Coordinates of C-alpha atoms and ligand atoms in Angstrom, one line a residue:
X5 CA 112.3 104.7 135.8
X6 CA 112.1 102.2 132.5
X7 CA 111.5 99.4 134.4
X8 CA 108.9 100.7 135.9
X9 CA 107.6 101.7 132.9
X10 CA 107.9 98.4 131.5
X11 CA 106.3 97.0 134.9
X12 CA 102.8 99.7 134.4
X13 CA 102.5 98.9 130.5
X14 CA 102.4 94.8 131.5
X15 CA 100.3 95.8 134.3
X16 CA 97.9 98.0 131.9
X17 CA 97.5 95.3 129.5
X18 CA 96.6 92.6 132.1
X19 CA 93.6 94.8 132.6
X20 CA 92.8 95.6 129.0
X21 CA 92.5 91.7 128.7
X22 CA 90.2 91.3 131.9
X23 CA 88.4 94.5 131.6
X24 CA 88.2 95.6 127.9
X25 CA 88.0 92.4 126.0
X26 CA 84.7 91.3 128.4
X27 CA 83.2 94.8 127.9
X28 CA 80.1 94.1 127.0
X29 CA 79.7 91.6 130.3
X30 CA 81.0 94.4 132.3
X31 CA 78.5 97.1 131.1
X32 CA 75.9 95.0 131.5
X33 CA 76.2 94.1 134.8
X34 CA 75.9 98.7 135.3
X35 CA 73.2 99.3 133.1
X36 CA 70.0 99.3 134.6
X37 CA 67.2 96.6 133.6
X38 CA 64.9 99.3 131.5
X39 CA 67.2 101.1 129.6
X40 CA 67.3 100.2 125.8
X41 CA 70.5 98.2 126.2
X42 CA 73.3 98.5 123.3
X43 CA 74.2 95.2 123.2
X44 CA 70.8 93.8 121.8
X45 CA 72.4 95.5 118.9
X46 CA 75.1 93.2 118.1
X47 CA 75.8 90.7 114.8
X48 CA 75.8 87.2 115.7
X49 CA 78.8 85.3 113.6
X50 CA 78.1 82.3 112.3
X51 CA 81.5 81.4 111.0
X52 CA 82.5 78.6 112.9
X53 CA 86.2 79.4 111.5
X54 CA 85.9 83.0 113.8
X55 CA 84.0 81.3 116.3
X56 CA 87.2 79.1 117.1
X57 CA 90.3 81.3 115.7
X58 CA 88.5 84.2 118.2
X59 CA 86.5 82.8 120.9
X60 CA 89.3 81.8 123.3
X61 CA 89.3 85.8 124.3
X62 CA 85.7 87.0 123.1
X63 CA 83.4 85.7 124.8
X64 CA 80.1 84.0 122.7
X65 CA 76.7 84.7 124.0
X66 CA 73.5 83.1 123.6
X67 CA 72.6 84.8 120.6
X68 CA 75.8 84.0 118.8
X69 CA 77.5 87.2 119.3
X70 CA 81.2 87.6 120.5
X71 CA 82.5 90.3 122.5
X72 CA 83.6 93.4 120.8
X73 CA 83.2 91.7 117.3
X74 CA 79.8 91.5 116.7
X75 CA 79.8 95.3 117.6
X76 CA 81.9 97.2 115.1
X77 CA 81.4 97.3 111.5
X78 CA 84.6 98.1 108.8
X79 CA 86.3 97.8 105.7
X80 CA 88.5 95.1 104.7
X81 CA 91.3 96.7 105.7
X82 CA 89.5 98.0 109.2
X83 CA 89.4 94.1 110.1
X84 CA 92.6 93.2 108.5
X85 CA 94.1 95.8 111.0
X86 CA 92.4 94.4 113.8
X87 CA 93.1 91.2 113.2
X88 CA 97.1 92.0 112.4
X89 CA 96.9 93.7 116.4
X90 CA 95.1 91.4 117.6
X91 CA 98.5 89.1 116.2
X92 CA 100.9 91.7 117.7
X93 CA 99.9 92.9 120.9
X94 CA 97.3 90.1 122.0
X95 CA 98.8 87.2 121.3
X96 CA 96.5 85.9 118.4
X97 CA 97.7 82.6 117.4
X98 CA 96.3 82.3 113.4
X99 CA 98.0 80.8 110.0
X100 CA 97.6 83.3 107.0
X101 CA 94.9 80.9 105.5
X102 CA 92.5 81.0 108.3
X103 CA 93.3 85.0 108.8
X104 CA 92.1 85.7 105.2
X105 CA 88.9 83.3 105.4
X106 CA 88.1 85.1 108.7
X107 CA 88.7 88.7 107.0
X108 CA 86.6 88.1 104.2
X109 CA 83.7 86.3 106.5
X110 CA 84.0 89.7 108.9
X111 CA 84.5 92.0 105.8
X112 CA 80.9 90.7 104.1
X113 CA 79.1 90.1 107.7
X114 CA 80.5 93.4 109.3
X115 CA 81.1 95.4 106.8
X116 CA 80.1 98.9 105.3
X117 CA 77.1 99.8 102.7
X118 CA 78.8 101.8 99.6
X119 CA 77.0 105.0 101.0
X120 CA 79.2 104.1 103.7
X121 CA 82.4 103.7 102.4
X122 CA 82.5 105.9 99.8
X123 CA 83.4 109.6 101.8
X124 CA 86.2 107.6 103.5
X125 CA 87.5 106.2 100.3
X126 CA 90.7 108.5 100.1
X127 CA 92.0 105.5 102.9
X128 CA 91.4 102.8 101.4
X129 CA 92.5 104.1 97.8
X130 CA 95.8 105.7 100.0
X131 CA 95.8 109.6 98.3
X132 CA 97.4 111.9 99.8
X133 CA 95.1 114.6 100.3
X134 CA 94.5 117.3 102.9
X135 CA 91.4 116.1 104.4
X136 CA 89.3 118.3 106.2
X137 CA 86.4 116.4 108.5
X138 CA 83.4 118.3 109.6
X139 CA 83.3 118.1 113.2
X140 CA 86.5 120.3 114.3
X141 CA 86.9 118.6 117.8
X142 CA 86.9 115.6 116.8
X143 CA 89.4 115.7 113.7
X144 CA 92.0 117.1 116.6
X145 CA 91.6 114.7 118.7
X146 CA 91.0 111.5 116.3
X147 CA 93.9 112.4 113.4
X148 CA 96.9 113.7 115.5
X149 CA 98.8 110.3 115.5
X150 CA 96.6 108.5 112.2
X151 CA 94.4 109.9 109.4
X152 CA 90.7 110.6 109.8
X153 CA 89.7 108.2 107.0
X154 CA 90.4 105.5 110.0
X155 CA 88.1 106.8 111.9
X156 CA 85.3 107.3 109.5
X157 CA 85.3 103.8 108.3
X158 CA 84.4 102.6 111.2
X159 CA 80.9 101.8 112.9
X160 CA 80.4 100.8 116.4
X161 CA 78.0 101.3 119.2
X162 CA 78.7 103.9 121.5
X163 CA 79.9 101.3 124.1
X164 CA 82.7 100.4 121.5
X165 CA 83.4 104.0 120.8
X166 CA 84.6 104.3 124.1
X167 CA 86.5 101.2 124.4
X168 CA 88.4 102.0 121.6
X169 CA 89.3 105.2 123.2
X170 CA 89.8 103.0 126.0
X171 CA 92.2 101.2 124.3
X172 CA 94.1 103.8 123.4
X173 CA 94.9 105.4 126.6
X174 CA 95.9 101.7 127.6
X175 CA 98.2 101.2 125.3
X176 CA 99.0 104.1 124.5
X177 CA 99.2 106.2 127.6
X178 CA 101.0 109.2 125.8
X179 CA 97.4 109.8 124.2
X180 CA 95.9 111.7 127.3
X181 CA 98.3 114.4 126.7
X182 CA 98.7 114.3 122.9
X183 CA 95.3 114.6 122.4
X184 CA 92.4 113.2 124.6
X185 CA 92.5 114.8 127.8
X186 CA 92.4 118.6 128.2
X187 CA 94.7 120.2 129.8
X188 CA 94.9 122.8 132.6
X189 CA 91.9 123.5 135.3
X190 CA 88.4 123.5 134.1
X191 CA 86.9 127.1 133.2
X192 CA 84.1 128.2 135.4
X193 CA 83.1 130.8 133.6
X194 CA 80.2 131.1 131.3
X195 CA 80.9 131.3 127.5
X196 CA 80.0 134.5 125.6
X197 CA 76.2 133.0 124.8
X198 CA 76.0 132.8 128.5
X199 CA 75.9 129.4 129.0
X200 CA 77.8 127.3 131.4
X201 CA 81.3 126.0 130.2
X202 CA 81.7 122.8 128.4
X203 CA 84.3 121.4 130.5
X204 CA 84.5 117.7 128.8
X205 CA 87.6 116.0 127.5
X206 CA 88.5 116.5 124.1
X207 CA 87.5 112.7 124.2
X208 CA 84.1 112.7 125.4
X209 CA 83.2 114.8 122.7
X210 CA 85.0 112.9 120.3
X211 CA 82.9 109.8 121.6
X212 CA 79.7 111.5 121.8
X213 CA 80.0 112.9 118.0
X214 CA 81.0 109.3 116.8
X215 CA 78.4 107.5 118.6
X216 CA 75.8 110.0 117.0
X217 CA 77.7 110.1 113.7
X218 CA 79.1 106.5 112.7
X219 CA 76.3 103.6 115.0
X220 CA 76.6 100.2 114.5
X221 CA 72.9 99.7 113.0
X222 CA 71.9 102.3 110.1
X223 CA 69.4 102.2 107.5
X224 CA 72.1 102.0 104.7
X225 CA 73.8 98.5 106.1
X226 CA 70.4 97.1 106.2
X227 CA 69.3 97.6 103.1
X228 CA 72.7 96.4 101.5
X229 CA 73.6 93.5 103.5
X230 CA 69.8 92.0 102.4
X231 CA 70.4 93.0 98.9
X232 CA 73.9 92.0 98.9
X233 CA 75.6 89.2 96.4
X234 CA 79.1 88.5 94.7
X235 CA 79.0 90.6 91.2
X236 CA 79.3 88.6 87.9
X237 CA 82.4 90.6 86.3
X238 CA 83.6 88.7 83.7
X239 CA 84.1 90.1 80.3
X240 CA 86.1 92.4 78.5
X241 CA 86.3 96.1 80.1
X242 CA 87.6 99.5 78.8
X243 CA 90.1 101.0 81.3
X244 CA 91.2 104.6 81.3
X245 CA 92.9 106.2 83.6
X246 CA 95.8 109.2 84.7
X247 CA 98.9 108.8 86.4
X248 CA 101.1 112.2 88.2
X249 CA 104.0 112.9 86.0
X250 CA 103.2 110.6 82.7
X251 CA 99.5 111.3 81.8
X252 CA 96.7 110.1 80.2
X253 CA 96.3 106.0 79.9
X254 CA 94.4 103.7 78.2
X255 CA 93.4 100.1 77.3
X256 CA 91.6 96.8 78.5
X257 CA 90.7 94.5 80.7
X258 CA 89.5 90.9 80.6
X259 CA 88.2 89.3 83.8
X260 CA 87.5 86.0 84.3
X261 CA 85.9 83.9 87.0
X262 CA 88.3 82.0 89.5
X263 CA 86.6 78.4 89.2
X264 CA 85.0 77.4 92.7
X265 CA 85.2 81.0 93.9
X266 CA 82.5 83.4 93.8
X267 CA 83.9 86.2 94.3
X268 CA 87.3 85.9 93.3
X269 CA 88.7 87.0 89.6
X270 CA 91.3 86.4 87.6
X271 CA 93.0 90.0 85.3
X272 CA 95.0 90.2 82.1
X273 CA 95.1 93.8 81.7
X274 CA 97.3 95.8 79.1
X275 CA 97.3 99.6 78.2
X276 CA 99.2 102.3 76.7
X277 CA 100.2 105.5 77.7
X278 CA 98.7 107.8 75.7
X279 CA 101.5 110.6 75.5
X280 CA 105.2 108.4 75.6
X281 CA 103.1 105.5 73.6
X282 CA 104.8 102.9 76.5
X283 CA 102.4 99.4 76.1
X284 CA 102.4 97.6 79.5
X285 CA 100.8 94.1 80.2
X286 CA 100.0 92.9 83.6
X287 CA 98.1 89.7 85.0
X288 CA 96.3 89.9 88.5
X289 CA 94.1 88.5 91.2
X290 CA 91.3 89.9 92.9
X291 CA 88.7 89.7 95.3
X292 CA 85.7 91.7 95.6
X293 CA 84.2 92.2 99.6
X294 CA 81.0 93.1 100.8
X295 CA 79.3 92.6 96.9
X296 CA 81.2 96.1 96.2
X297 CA 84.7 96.5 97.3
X298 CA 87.4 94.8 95.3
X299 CA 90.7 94.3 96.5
X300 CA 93.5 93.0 93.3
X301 CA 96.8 92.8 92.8
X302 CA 98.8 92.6 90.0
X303 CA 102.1 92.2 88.1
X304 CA 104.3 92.6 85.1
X305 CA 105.4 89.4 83.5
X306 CA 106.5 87.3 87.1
X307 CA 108.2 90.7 88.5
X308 CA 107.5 91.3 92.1
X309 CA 108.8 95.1 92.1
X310 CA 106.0 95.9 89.5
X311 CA 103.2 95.0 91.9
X312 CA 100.3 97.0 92.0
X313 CA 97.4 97.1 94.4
X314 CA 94.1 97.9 93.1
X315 CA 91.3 99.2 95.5
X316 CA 88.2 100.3 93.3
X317 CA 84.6 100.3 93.9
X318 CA 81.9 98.8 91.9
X319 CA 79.0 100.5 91.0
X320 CA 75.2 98.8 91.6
X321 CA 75.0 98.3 88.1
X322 CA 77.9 96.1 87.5
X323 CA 79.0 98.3 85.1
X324 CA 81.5 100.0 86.1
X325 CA 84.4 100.3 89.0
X326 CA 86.7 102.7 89.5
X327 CA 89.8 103.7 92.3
X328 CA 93.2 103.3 92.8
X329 CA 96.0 101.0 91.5
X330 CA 99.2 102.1 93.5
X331 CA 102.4 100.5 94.6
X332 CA 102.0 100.1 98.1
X333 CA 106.0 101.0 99.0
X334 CA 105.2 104.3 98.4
X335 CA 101.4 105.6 98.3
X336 CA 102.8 108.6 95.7
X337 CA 103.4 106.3 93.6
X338 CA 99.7 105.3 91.2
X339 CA 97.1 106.0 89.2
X340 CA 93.4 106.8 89.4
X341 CA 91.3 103.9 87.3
X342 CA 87.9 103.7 85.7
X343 CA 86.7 100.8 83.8
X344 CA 83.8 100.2 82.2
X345 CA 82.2 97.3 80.6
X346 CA 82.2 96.8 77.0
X347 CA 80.3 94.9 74.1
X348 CA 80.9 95.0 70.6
X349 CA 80.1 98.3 70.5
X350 CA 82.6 101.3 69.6
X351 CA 83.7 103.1 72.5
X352 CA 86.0 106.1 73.0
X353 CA 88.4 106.1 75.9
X354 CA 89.8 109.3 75.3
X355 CA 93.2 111.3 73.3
X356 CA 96.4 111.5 73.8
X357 CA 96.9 115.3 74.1
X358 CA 93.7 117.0 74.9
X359 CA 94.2 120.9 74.8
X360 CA 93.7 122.4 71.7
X361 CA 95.1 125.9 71.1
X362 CA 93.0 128.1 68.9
X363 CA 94.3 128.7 65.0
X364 CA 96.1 126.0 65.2
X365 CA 96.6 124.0 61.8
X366 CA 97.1 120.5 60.9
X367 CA 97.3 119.6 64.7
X368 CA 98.4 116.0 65.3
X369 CA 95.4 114.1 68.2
X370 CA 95.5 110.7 68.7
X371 CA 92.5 108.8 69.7
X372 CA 92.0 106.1 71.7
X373 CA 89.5 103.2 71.9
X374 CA 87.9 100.1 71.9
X375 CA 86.4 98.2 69.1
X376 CA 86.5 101.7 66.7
X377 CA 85.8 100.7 62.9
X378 CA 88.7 99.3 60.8
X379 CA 88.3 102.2 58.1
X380 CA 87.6 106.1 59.3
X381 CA 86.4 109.3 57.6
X382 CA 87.2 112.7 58.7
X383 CA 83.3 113.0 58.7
X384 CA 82.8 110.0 61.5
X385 CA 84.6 111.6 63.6
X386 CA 83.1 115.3 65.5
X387 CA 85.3 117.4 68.0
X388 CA 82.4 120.0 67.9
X389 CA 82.2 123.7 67.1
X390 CA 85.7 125.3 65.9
X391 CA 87.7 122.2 65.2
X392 CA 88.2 120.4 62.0
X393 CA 88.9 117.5 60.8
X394 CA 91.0 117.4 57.9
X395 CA 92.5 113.7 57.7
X396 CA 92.5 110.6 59.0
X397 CA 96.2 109.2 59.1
X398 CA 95.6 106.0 60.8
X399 CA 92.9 103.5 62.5
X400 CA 92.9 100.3 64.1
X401 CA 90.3 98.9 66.4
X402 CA 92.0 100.6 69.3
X403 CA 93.2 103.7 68.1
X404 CA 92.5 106.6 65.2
X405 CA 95.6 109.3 64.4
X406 CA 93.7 112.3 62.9
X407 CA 94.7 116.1 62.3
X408 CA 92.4 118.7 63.1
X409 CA 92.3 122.4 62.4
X410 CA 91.4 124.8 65.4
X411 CA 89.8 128.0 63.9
X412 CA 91.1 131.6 65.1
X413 CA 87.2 132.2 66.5
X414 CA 87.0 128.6 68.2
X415 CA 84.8 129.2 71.8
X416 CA 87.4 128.5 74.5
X417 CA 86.3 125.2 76.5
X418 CA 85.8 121.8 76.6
X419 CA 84.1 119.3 73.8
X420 CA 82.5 116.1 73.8
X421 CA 84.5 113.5 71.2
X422 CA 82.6 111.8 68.9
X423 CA 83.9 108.4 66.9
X424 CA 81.1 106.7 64.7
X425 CA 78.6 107.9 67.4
X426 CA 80.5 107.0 70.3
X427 CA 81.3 109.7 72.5
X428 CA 83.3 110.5 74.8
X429 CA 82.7 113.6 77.2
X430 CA 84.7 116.7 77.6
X431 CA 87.4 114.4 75.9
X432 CA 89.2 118.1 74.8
X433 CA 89.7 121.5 75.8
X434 CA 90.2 124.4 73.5
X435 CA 92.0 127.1 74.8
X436 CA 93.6 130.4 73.4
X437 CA 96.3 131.3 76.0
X438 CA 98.0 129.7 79.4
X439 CA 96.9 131.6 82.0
X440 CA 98.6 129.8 84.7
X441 CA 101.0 126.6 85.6
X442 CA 100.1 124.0 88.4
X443 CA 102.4 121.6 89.6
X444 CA 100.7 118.9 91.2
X445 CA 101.5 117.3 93.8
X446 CA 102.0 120.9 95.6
X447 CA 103.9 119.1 98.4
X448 CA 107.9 117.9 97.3
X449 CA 109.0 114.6 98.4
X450 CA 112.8 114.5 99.1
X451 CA 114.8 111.1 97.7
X452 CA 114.0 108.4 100.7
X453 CA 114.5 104.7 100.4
X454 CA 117.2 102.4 100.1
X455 CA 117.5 99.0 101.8
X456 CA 113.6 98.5 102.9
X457 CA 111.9 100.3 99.9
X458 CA 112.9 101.5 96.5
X459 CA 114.7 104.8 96.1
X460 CA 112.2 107.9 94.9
Ligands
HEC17 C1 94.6 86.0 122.9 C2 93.4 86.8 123.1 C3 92.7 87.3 121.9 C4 92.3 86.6 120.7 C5 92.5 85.2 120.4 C6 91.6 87.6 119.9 N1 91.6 88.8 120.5 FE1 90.6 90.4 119.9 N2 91.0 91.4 121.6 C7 91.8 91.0 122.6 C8 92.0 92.0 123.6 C9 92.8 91.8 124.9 C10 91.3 93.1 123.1 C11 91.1 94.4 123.9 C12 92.3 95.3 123.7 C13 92.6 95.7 122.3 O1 91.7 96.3 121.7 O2 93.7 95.4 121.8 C14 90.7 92.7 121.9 C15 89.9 93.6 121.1 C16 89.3 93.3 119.9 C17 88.5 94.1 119.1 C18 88.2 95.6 119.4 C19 89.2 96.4 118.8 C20 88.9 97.8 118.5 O3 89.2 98.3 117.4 O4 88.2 98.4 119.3 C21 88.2 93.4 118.0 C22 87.3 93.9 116.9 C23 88.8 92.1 118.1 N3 89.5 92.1 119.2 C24 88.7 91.2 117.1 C25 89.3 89.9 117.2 C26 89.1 88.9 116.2 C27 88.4 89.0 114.9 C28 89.8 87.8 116.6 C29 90.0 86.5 115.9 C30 90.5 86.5 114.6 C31 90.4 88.1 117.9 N4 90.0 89.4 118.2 C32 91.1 87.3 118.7 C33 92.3 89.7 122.7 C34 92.2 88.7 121.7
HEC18 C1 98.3 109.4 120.3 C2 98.1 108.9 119.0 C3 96.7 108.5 118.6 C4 95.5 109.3 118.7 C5 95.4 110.7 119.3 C6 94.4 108.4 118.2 N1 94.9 107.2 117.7 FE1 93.8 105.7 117.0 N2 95.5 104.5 116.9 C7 96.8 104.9 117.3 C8 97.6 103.8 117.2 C9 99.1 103.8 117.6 C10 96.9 102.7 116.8 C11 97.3 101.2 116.6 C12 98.5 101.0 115.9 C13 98.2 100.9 114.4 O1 97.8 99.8 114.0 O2 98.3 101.9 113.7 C14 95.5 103.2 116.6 C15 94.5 102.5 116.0 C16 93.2 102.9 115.8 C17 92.1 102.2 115.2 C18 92.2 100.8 114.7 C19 91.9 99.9 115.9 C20 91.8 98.4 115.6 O3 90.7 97.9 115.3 O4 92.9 97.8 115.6 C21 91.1 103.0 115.2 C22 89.7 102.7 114.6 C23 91.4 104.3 115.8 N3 92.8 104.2 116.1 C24 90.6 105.3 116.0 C25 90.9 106.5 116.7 C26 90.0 107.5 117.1 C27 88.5 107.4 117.0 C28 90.7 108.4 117.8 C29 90.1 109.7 118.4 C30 89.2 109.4 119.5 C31 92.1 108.1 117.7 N4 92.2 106.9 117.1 C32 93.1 108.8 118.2 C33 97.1 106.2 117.7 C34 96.3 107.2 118.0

């Protein structure tokens, strides 16, 4: 029975090779003359680097366009996927130098417009949240076995859509019956509405919504990738952000140019956390893809087991980027970012404890910032309607201790902060009683870990 097994599996990926890798030559040979034909579609890659790491297997036509490549479209780590299969099951021979020069040429040439990216960013940014896609069938079919974010991040021609399916039931013959086929005899009798029965596979739907849903050529790809260029980051940048179990956290970061690199940077970051007052100081790497994404890593002093990924987005305006920096070991583990640029201008990041009960006196806030005026009134600084301040106990360019007075009357809700006419939005919350406690995440995590992975 195993060998047997063993026997079909080498037998099934013999024909993946032949069949699936040459799909574009086989479909054409099928599709009549007249017909609009889906390869035209395809990207041509001029990287002579994935020209010769990929060609040996997909093929490279006339038009400079390779087999199955030049007809999907991804993220970074859509192509660093591929490309880490195409190591492990197809034999890819590649040294980790050429492998990241061919990810970032595939992740800028084939890659995904912001518009695109953005409603699958829970992937890339690995939260754990209980998504919940639109089309029904094709979330059970497409997120049994991996998440739905997968999915969405990737465009291809229908053709490809169904090789990929293809694929799956090659490899992965347990698929039919987990998900893709349907099983039992096919109805025969008309629905409720009267019509005939829909008596497709759960994966012929699932093909014919992603072809529809997620083509290779859309009017947001070609507007970005004529429009698209490496950012000019460097310069100082206010970071905020919140981490699950220790709160607010603020501070800085200065990035610098890599020299000879146009898209690569170079971090020294360091922030507080705003409630325990813990400073931490890290120094990084990153690399932004397709003019938008970047992709950073980086550590505490030279100690490996504080590494943190960052996966953030950056908007048009250079401005701005915000996402995820988490541990990678365990995707619990992080914080959401948001940094934003800054001048020589004050500006507030936000406090340390930001609900405010009402008639509360001589209430303790700290505030933090970034270039805030060596010397502070009480009168520079305005928490809106109901709160007072009545000192200022300490300032520094980065930080202002203050105590405020809540009044009994104070409107329940949420103030903008502002410091010497800076402001920061909704940066408190005044509140007369606790309704309600939510722990967060809802789901518990029992202790794992141990030999492979740090204990939780
Ligand atoms: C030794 C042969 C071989 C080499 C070299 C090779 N591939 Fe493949 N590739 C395959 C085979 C076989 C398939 C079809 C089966 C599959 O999807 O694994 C495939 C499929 C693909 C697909 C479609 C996968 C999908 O998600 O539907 C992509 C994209 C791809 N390869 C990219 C690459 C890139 C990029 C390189 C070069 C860095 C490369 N391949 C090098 C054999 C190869
Ligand atoms: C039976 C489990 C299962 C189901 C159902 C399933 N997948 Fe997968 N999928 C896998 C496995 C296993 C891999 C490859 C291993 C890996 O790298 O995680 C994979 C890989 C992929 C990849 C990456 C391919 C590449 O470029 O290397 C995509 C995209 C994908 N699946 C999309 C889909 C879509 C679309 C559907 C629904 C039609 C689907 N999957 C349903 C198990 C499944």
């Amino acid at each position: 029975m195993r060998a047997g097994f063993v026997i079909s599996l080498a037998a099934m990926a013999l024909f993946l090779h032949a069949h699936i890798v040459r799909g574009q030559e086989q479909k054409k040979a099928e599709t009549p003359a007249k017909e609009e034909k889906p390869e035209d579609e395809g990207i041509p890659i001029t990287s002579e680097l994935v020209q010769k790491s990929c060609s040996s297997c997909h093929k490279i036509d006339e038009k400079k366009r390779m087999s199955r490549i030049s007809y999907r479209r991804t993220t970074p780590e859509g192509w660093q996927q591929t490309i880490k299969r195409m190591v492990s099951l197809n034999k890819l021979q590649i040294e980790p130098e050429a492998a990241r020069a061919v990810l970032k040429y595939l992740s800028n040439s084939l890659g995904l417009a912001p518009e695109e990216a953005r409603p699958g960013a829970f992937e890339v940014e690995k939260r754990m949240i209980d998504y919940k896609y639109s089309d029904k069938d094709t979330e059970q079919v497409c997120s049994k076995c991996h998440s739905m974010g997968r999915v969405m991040l990737q465009r291809r021609t229908k053709e490809e859509w169904e090789l990929l399916v293809a694929m799956h039931r090659g490899y992965y013959p347990l698929s039919d019956f987990q998900a893709f086929r349907r099983l039992g005899p096919p109805q025969t009798e008309p629905g409720p509405d009267g019509r005939p029965p829909d008596n497709r596979h759960p994966m012929e739907k699932a093909v014919a919504h992603l072809s529809s849903a997620f083509p290779l050529k859309t009017a947001e790809w070609s507007a970005w990738s004529a429009n698209m260029r490496p950012p000019r980051l460097q310069g100082r940048w206010a970071l905020s952000g919140y981490q699950l179990g220790k709160g607010p956290v603020y501070g800085q970061v200065v990035i610098s140019p890599v020299a000879g690199a146009e898209d690569a940077f170079a971090t020294e970051i360091r922030y507080t956390y705003a409630r325990s007052g813990q400073q931490v100081a890290r120094a990084g790497k990153a690399l932004v893809y397709t003019g938008f994404q970047w992709r950073g890593r980086s550590v505490e002093g030279a100690n490996d087991a504080t590494a943190l990924r960052e996966v953030m987005f950056l908007e048009r305006d250079w401005s701005s980027l915000s996402g995820r920096w988490f541990s990678g070991a365990y995707d619990e583990t992080g914080m959401d970012v948001q940094l934003r640029r800054i001048g020589s201008d004050p500006f507030v990041l936000g406090v340390d404890r930001g609900a405010l009960k009402t008639s509360s006196v001589r209430r303790a806030v700290k505030i933090f910032g970034v270039n805030l005026p060596a010397t502070l009134a009480p009168s520079d600084i305005d928490f809106g309607p109901g709160i007072k301040v009545t000192r200022v106990t300490g300032s520094s360019a980065e930080s202002a201790t203050v105590e405020v007075d809540v009044a009994r009357d104070a409107p329940v809700g949420a103030r903008d902060l502002y410091v010497s006419g800076a402001v920061r939005q909704g940066a408190v919350v005044v509140y007369d009683k606790v309704d309600g406690l939510k722990v967060t995440p809802l789901a518990g995590l029992a202790r794992i870990g141990g030999i492979n992975f740090p204990k939780q």
